Short mmCIF file of C-alpha atoms and ligand atoms in Angstrom, two decimals:
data_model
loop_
_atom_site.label_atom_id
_atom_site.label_comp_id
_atom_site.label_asym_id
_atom_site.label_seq_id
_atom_site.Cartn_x
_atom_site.Cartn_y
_atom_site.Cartn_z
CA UNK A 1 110.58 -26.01 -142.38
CA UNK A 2 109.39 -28.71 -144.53
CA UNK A 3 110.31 -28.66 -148.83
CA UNK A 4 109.66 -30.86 -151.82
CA UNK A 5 112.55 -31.90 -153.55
CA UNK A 6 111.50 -32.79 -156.96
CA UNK A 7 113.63 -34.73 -159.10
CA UNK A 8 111.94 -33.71 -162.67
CA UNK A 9 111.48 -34.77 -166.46
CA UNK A 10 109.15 -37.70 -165.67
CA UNK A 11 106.19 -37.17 -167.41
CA UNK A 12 103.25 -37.58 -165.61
CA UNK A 13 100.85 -40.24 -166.39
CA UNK A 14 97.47 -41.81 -164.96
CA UNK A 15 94.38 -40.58 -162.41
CA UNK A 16 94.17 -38.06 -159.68
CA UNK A 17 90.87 -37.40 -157.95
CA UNK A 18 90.51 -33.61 -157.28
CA UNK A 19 89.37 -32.79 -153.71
CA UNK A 20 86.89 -29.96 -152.15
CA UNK A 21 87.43 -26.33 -153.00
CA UNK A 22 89.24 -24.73 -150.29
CA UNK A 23 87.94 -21.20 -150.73
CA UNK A 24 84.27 -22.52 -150.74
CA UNK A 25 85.08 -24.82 -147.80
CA UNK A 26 86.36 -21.62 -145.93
CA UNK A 27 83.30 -19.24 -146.37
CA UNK A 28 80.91 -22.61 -145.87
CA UNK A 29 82.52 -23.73 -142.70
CA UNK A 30 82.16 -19.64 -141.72
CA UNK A 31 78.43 -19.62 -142.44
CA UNK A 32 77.82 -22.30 -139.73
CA UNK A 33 78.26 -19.87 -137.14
CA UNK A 34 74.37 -18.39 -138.60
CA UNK A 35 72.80 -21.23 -136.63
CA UNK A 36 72.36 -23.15 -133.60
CA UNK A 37 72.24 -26.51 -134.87
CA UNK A 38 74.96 -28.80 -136.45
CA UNK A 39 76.00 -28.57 -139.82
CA UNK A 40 77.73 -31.16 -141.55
CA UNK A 41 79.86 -30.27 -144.97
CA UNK A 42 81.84 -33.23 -146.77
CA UNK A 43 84.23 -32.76 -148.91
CA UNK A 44 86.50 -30.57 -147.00
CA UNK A 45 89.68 -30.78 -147.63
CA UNK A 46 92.44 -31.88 -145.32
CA UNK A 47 94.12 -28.71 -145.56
CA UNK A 48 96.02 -26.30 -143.04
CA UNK A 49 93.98 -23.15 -143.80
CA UNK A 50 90.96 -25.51 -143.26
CA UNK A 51 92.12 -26.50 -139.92
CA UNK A 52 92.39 -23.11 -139.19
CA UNK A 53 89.33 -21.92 -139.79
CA UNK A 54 88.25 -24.78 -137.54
CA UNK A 55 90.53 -23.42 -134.55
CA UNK A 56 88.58 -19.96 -134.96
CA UNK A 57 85.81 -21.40 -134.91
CA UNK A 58 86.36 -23.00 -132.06
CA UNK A 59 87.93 -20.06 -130.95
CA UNK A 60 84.66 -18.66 -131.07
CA UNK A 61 83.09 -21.22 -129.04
CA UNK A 62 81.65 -23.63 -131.64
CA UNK A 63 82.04 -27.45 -131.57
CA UNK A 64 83.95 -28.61 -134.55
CA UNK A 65 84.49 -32.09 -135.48
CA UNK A 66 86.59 -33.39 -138.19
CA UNK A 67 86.09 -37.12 -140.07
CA UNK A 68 88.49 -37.27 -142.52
CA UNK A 69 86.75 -34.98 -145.62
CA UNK A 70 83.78 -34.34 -143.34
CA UNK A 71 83.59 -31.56 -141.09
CA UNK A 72 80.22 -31.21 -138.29
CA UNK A 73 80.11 -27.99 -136.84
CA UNK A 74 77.63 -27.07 -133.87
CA UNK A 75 78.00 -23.42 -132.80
CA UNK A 76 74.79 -23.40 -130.14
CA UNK A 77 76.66 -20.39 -128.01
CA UNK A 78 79.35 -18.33 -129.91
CA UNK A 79 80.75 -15.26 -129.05
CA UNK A 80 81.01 -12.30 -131.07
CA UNK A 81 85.30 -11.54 -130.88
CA UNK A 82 87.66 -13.20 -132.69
CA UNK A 83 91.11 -13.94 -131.28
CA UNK A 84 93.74 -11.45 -132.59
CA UNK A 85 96.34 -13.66 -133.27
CA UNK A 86 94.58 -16.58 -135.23
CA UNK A 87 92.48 -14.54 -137.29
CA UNK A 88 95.21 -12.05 -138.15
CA UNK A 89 97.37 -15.21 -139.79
CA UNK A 90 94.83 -15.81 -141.87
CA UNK A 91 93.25 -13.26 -144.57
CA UNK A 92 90.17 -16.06 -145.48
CA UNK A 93 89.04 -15.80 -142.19
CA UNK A 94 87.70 -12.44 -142.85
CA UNK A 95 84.56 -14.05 -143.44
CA UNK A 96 83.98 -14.55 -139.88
CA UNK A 97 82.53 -11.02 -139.83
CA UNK A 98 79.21 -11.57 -141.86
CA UNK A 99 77.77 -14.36 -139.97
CA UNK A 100 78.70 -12.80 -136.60
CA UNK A 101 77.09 -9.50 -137.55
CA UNK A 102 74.35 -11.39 -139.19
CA UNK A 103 73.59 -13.57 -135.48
CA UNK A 104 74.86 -11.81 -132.95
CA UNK A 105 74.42 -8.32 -134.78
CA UNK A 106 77.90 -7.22 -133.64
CA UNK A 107 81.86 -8.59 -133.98
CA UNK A 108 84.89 -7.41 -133.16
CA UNK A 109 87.63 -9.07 -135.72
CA UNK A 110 91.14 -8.49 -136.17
CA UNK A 111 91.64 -6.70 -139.39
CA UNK A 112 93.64 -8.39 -141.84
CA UNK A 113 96.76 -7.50 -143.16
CA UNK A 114 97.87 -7.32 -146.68
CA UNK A 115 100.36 -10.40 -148.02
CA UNK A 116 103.07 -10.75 -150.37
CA UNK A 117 100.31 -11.02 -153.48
CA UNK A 118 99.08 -7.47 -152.84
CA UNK A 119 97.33 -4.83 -150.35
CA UNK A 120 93.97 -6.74 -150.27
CA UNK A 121 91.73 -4.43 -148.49
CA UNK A 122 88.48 -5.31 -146.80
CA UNK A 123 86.70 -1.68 -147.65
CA UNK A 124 83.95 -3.06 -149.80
CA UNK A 125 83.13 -5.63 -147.45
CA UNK A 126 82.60 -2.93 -144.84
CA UNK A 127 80.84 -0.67 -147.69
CA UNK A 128 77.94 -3.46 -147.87
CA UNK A 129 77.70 -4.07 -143.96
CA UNK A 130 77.36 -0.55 -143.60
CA UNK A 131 74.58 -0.32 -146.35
CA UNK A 132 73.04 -3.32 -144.55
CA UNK A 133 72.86 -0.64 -141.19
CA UNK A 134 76.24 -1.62 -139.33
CA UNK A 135 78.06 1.03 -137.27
CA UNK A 136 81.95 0.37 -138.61
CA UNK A 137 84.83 1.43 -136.41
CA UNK A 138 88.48 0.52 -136.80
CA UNK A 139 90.51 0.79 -133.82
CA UNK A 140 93.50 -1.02 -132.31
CA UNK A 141 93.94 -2.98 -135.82
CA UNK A 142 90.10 -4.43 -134.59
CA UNK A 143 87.29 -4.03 -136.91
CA UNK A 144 84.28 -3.49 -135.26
CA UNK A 145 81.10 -3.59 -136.63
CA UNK A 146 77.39 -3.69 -134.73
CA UNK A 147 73.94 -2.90 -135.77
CA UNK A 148 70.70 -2.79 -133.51
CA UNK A 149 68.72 -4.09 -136.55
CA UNK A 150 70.16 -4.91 -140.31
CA UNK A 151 67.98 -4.01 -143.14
CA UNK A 152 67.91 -4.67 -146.39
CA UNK A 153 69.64 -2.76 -149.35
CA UNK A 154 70.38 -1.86 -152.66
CA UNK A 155 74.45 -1.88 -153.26
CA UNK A 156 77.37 -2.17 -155.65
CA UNK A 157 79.97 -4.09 -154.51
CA UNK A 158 82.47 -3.41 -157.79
CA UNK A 159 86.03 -2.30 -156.86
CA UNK A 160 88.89 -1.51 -158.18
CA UNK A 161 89.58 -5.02 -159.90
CA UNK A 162 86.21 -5.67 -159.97
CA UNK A 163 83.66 -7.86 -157.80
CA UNK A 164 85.50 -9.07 -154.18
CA UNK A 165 84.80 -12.87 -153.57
CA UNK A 166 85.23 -13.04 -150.24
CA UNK A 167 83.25 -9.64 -149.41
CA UNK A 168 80.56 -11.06 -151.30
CA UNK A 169 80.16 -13.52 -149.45
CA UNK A 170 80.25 -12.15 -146.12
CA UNK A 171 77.83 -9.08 -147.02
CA UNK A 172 75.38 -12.02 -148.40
CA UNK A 173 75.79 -13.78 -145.02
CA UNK A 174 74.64 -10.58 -142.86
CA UNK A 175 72.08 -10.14 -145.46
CA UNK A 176 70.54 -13.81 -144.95
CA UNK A 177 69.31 -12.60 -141.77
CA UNK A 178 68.32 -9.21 -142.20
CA UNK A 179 64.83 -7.73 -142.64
CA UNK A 180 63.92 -7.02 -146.12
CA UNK A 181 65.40 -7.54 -149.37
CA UNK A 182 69.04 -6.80 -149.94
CA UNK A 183 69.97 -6.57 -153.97
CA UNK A 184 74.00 -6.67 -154.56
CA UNK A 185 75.16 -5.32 -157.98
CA UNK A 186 78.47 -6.18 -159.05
CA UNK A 187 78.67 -9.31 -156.91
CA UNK A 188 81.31 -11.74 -157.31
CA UNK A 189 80.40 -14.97 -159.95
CA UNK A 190 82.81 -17.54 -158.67
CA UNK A 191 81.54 -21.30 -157.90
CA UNK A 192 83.13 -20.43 -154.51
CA UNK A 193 80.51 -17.71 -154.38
CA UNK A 194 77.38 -19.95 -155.89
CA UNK A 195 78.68 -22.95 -154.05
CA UNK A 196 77.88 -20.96 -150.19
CA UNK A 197 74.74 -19.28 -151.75
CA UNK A 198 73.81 -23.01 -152.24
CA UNK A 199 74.70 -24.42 -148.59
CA UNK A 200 73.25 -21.27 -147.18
CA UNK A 201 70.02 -21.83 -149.09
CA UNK A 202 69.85 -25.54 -147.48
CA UNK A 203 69.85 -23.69 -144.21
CA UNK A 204 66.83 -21.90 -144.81
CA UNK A 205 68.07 -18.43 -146.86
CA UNK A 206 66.68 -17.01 -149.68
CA UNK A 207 69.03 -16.32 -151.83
CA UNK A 208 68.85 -16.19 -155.94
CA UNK A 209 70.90 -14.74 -158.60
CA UNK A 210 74.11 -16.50 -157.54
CA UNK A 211 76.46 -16.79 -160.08
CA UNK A 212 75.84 -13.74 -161.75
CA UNK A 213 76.46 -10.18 -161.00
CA UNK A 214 73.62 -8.97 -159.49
CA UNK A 215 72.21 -11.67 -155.93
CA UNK A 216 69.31 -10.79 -154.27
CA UNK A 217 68.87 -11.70 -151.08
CA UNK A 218 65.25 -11.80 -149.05
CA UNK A 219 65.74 -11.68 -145.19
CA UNK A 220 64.57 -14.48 -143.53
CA UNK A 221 63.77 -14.89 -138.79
CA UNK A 222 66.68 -17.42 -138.56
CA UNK A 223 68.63 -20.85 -140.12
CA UNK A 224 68.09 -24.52 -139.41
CA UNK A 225 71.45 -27.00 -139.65
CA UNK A 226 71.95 -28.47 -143.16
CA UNK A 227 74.04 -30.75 -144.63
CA UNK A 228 76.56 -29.82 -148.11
CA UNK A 229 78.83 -30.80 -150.40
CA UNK A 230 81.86 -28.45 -151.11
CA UNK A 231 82.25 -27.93 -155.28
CA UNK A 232 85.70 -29.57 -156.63
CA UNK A 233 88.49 -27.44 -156.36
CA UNK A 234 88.89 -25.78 -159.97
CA UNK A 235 92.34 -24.42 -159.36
CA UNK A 236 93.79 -27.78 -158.09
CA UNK A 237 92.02 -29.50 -160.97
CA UNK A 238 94.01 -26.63 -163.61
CA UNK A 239 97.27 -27.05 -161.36
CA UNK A 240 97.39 -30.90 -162.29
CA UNK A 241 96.33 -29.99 -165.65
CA UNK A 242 99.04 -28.03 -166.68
CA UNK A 243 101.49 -30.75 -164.62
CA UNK A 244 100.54 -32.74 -167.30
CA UNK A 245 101.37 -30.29 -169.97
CA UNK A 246 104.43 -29.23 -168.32
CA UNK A 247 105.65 -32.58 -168.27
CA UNK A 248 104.70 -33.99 -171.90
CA UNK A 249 102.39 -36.15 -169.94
CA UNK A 250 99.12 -37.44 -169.88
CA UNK A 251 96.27 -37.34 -166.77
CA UNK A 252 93.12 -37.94 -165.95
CA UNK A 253 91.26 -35.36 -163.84
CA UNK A 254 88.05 -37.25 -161.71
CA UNK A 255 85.66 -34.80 -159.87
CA UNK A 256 86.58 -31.62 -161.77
CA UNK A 257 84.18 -30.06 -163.16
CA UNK A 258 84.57 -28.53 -166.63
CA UNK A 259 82.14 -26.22 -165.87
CA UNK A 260 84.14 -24.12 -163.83
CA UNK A 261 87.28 -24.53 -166.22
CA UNK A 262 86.24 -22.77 -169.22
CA UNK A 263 88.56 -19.79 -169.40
CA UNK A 264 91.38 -22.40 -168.31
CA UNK A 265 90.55 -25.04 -170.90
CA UNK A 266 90.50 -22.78 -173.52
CA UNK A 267 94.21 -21.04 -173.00
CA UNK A 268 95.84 -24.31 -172.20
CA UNK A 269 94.20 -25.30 -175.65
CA UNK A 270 95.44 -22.29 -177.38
CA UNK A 271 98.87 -23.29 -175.78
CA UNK A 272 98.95 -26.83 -177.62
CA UNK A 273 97.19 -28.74 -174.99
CA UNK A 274 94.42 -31.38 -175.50
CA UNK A 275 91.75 -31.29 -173.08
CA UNK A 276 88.85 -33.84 -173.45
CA UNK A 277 85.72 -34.62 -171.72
CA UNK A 278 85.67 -38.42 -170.91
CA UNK A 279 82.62 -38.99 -169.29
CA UNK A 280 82.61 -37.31 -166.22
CA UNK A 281 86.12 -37.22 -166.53
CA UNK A 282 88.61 -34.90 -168.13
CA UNK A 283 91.70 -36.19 -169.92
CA UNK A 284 94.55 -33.96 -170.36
CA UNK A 285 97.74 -34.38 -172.55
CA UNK A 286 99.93 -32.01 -174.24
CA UNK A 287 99.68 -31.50 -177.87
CA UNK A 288 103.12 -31.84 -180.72
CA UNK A 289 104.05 -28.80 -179.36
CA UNK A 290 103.71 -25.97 -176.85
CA UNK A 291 102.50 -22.65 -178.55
CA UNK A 292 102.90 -18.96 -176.48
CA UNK A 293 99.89 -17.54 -175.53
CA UNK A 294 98.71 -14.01 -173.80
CA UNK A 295 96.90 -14.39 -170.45
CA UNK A 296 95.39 -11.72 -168.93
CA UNK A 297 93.68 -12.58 -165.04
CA UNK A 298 90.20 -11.20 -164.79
CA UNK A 299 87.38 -12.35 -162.70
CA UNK A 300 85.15 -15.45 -163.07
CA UNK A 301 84.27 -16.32 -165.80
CA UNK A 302 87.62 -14.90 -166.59
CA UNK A 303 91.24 -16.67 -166.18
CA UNK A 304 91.78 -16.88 -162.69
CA UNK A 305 94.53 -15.18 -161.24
CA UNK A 306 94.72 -18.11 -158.71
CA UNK A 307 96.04 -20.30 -161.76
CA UNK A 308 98.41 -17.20 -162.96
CA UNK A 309 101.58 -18.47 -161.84
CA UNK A 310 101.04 -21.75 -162.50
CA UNK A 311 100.29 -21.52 -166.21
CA UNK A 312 103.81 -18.76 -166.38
CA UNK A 313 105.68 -22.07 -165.26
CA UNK A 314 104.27 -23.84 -168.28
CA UNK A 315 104.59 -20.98 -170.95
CA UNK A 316 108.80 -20.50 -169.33
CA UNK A 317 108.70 -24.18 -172.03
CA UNK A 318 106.57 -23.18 -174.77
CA UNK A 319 108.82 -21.70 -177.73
CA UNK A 320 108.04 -17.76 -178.38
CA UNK A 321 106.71 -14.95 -176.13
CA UNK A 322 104.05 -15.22 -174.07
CA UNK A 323 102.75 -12.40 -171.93
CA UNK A 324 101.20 -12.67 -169.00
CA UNK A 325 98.77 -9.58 -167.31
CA UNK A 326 97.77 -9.78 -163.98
CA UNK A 327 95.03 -7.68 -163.17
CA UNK A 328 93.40 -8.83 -159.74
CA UNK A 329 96.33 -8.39 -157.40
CA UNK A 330 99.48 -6.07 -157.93
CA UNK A 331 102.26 -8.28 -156.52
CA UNK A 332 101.44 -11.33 -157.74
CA UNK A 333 105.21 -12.06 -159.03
CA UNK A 334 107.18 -13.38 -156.16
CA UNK A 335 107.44 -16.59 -158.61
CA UNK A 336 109.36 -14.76 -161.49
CA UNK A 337 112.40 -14.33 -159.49
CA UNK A 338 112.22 -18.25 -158.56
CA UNK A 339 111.46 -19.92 -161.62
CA UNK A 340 114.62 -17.51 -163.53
CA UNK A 341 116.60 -19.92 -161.05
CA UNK A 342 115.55 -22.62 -163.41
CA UNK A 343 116.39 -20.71 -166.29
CA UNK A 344 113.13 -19.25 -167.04
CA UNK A 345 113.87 -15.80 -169.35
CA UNK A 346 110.96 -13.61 -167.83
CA UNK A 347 110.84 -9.79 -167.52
CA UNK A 348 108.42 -7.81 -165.51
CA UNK A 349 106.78 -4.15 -167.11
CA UNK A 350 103.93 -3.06 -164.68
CA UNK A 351 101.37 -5.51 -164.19
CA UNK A 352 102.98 -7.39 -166.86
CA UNK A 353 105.46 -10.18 -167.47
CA UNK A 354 106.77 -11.29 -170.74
CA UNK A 355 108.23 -14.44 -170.95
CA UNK A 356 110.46 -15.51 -173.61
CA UNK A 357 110.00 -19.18 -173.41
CA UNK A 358 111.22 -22.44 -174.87
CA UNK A 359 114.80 -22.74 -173.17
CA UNK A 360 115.07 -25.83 -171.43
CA UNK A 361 114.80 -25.25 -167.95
CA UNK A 362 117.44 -26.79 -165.10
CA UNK A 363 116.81 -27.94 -161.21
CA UNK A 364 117.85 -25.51 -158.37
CA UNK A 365 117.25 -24.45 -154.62
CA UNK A 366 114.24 -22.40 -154.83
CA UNK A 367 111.68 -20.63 -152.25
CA UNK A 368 108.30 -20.96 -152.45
CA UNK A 369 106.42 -17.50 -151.64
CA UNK A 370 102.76 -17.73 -151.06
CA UNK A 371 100.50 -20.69 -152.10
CA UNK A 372 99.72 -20.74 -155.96
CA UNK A 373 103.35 -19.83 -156.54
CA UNK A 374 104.59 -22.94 -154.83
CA UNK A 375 102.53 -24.86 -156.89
CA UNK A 376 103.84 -23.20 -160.23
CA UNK A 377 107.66 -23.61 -158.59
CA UNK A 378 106.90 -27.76 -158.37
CA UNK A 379 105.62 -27.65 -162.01
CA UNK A 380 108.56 -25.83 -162.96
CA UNK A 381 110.47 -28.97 -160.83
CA UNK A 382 108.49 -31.91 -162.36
CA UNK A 383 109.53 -30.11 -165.87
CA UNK A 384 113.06 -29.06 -165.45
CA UNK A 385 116.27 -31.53 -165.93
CA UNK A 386 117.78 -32.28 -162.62
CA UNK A 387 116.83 -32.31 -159.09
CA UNK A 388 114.17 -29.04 -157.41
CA UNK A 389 114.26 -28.29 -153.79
CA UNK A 390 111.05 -25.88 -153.15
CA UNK A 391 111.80 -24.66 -149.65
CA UNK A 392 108.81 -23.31 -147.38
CA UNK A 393 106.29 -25.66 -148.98
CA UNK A 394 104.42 -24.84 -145.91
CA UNK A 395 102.60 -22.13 -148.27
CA UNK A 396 101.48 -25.15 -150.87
CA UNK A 397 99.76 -27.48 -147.49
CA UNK A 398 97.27 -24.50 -147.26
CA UNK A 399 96.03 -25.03 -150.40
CA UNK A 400 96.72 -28.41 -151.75
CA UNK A 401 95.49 -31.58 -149.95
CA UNK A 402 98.17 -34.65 -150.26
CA UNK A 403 100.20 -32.79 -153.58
CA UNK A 404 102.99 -35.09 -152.91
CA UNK A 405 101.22 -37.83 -152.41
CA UNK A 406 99.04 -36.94 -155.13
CA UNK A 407 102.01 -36.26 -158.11
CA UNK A 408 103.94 -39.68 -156.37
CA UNK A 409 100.90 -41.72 -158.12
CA UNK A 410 100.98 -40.29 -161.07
CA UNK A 411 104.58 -41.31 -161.47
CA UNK A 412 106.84 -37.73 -160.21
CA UNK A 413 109.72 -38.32 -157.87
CA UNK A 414 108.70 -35.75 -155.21
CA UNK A 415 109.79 -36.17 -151.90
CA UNK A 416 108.98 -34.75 -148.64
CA UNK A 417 112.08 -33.19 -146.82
CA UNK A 418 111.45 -32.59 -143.27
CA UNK A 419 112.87 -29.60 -142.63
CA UNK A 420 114.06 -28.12 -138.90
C1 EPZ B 501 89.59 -14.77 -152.84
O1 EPZ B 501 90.26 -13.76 -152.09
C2 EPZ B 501 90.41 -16.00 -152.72
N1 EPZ B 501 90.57 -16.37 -151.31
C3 EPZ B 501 91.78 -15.79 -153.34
O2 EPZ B 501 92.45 -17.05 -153.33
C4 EPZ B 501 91.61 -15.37 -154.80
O3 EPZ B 501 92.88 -15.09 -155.35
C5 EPZ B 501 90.71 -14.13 -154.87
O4 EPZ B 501 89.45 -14.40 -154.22
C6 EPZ B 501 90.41 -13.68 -156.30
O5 EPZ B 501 89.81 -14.71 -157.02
C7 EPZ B 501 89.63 -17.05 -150.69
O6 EPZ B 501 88.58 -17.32 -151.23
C8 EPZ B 501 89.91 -17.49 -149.29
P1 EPZ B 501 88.87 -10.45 -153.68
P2 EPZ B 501 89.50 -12.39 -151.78
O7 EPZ B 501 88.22 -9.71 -152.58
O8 EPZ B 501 88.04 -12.63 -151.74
C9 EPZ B 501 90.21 -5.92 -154.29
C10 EPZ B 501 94.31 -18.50 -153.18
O9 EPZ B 501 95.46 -18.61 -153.66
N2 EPZ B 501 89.40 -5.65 -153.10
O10 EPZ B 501 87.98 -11.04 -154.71
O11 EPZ B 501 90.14 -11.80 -150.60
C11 EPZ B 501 91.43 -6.78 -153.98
O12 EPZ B 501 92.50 -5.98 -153.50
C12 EPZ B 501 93.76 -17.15 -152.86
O13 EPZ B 501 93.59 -19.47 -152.89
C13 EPZ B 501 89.17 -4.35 -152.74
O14 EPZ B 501 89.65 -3.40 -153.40
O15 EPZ B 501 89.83 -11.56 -153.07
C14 EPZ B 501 91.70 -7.43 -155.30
O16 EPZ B 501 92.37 -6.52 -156.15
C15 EPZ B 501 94.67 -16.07 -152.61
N3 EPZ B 501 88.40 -4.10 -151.63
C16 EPZ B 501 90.29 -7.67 -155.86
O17 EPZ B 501 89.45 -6.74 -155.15
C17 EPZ B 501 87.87 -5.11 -150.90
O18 EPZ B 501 87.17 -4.83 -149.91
C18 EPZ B 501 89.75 -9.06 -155.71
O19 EPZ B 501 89.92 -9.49 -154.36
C19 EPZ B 501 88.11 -6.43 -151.27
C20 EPZ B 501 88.89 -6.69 -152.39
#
């Protein structure tokens, strides 16, 4: 297995360009399967989950043709099971199950499991198919799901933590072609969220409300092909951004969109970070001095819990104690063990971790554990004295198109290690 070793204390310095959101790009490239005729979405990123979803599709009997950040997708005859064994590796490609309910009125999809962040169950997705009219049955670790006509409803779709992204998504993609209106309360606000409500409205839907918490949907006979652009990725746009902090450097983020940064911006600026607009630009640098700060993960338009680890390898530096709160997945701390390899002094109470930062951190073998927790281990790399190997960075290629490549321009000694 491949790692990054990462030879740290070089600040960064210069441009990076920030590529296509992966978790739009996944529920996008999904939604193709609504119609018969091609698709074509640019800005994907080169990613492994990405190619993945491009093997189920295929799977499924589409026609999917990558072009570097351009993906055309024709699914004229598709079928309505996934394969059990691609689909389980993969939790995003859960939202397979709306569009095939949505076309073909029934799927059969291998549920999927939970992963070392949490439990992540799919019951509200199922909740909303079943208020659309679907007949749910679980059996054999397949979800099955079939209606002989969807209709319209009224639903909540709030949980535990709050809205679901992903089941958001998928209930709005049977909805698209059911008959009636369907109104979802409690719906997920995410770009990720507004940005396939967007490409689905290209294809003929009739969709409104996105980005807030209540979507409505109005039923329409069937989709026509459409063209897209995928949003920037936010959380690769606040992963280089606090890169820069970590490393007392100084970047320039093209293609973000500050938009979708708010909750980000404004913590990393409470932390002793600068963060300016420059035209379409935004500049990031780290202030005199790092400040502790209290994060608590919440959903859009809250801090993301997708930038959680990341911003605990940047608070392990700043003097003080910080705590950090995760409230969107329960086991999101497979990177506190790691980064106390460096040095980092962090304790965990419940959902809770308190960090008692501002000791100089030091390079070590580490493990990388799922994908945003690779990305905090390299920060902690680029930031601590001496040389990082972050083993299994397997996890961080899912998420994060060309990251070496990416952190070599701006100046980091990162190499690849190819691994056996
Ligand atoms: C999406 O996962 C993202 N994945 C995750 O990104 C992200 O962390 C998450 O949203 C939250 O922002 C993709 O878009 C592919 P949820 P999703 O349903 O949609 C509970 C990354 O690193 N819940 O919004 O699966 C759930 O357990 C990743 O890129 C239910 O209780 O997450 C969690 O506590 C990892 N029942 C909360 O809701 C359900 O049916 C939010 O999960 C569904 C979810």
């Amino acid at each position: 297995m491949d790692s990054l070793l990462v030879k740290g204390g070089v600040p960064l310095h210069g441009d990076v360009t920030i590529s296509g959101a992966k978790n739009a790009a996944l529920p996008i490239m999904a939604a193709t399967l609504l119609t018969a005729e091609p698709c074509v979405i640019r800005r994907v990123p080169n990613l492994s989950d990405i190619r993945f979803m491009g093997q189920i599709l295929t799977s499924l009997g589409a026609d999917v043709r990558f072009d570097g950040n351009t993906v055309t997708i024709q699914a004229a005859k598709i079928k309505g099971v996934g394969d059990y064994e691609l689909i389980r590796k993969m939790r995003g490609s859960i939202c397979i199950l709306g569009p095939l309910l949505g076309r073909l009125r029934k799927a059969i999809v291998s549920l999927p499991g939970g992963c070392v962040i949490g439990a992540r169950p799919i019951d509200l997705h199922l909740k909303g198919m079943a208020a659309l009219g679907a007949k749910i049955k679980i059996a054999e670790g397949y979800v099955h799901v079939n209606a002989r006509k969807l209709k319209g409803a009224d639903m909540f779709l709030g949980g535990r933590a709050g809205p679901t992204v992903l089941g958001t998504g998928n209930v709005i993609m049977a909805a698209v072609l059911a008959e009636g209106v369907t109104i979802i309360e409690s719906a997920a606000c995410e770009p990720e969220v507004t940005d396939l409500a967007n490409f689905l409205n290209a294809m003929g839907a009739k969709i409104s409300g996105m980005g807030g918490p209540t979507i409505t949907i109005t039923g329409v006979e069937s989709l026509h092909g459409a063209e897209h652009e995928v949003i920037p990725d936010r959380i690769e746009a606040a992963t280089f951004a606090i890169a820069a902090a970590a490393t007392n450097g100084e970047v320039t983020l093209h293609g973000a969109r500050m938009d979708h940064l708010h909750a980000v911006a404004d913590k990393l600026r409470e932390a002793g970070v600068v963060i300016e607009r420059r035209g379409s630009a935004i500049k990031v640098k780290r202030g005199s001095c790092l400040k502790p700060v209290d994060v608590t993960t919440m959903p859009y338009s809250g801090f993301p819990t997708d930038v959680q680890a990341q911003i605990m390898a940047l608070l392990t530096l700043a003097p003080g104690i910080s705590i950090i709160t995760e409230r969107i997945f329960e086991s999101r701390f497979m990177h506190v063990s790691e980064l106390a390899r460096l040095g980092a002094d962090i304790a965990i109470e419940g959902p809770s971790a308190i960090i008692k930062g501002g000791k100089p951190l030091s390079g070590a073998p580490i493990m990388a554990s799922d994908l945003r927790a690779s990305a905090a281990l390299v920060i902690a790399g680029l930031a601590a004295r001496g040389a990082t190997q972050v083993n299994r960075v397997y996890h961080i290629d899912r998420g994060y198109e060309n990251i070496d490549g990416k952190l070599r321009k701006l100046g980091a000694r990162v190499e690849r290690v190819e691994g056996i």
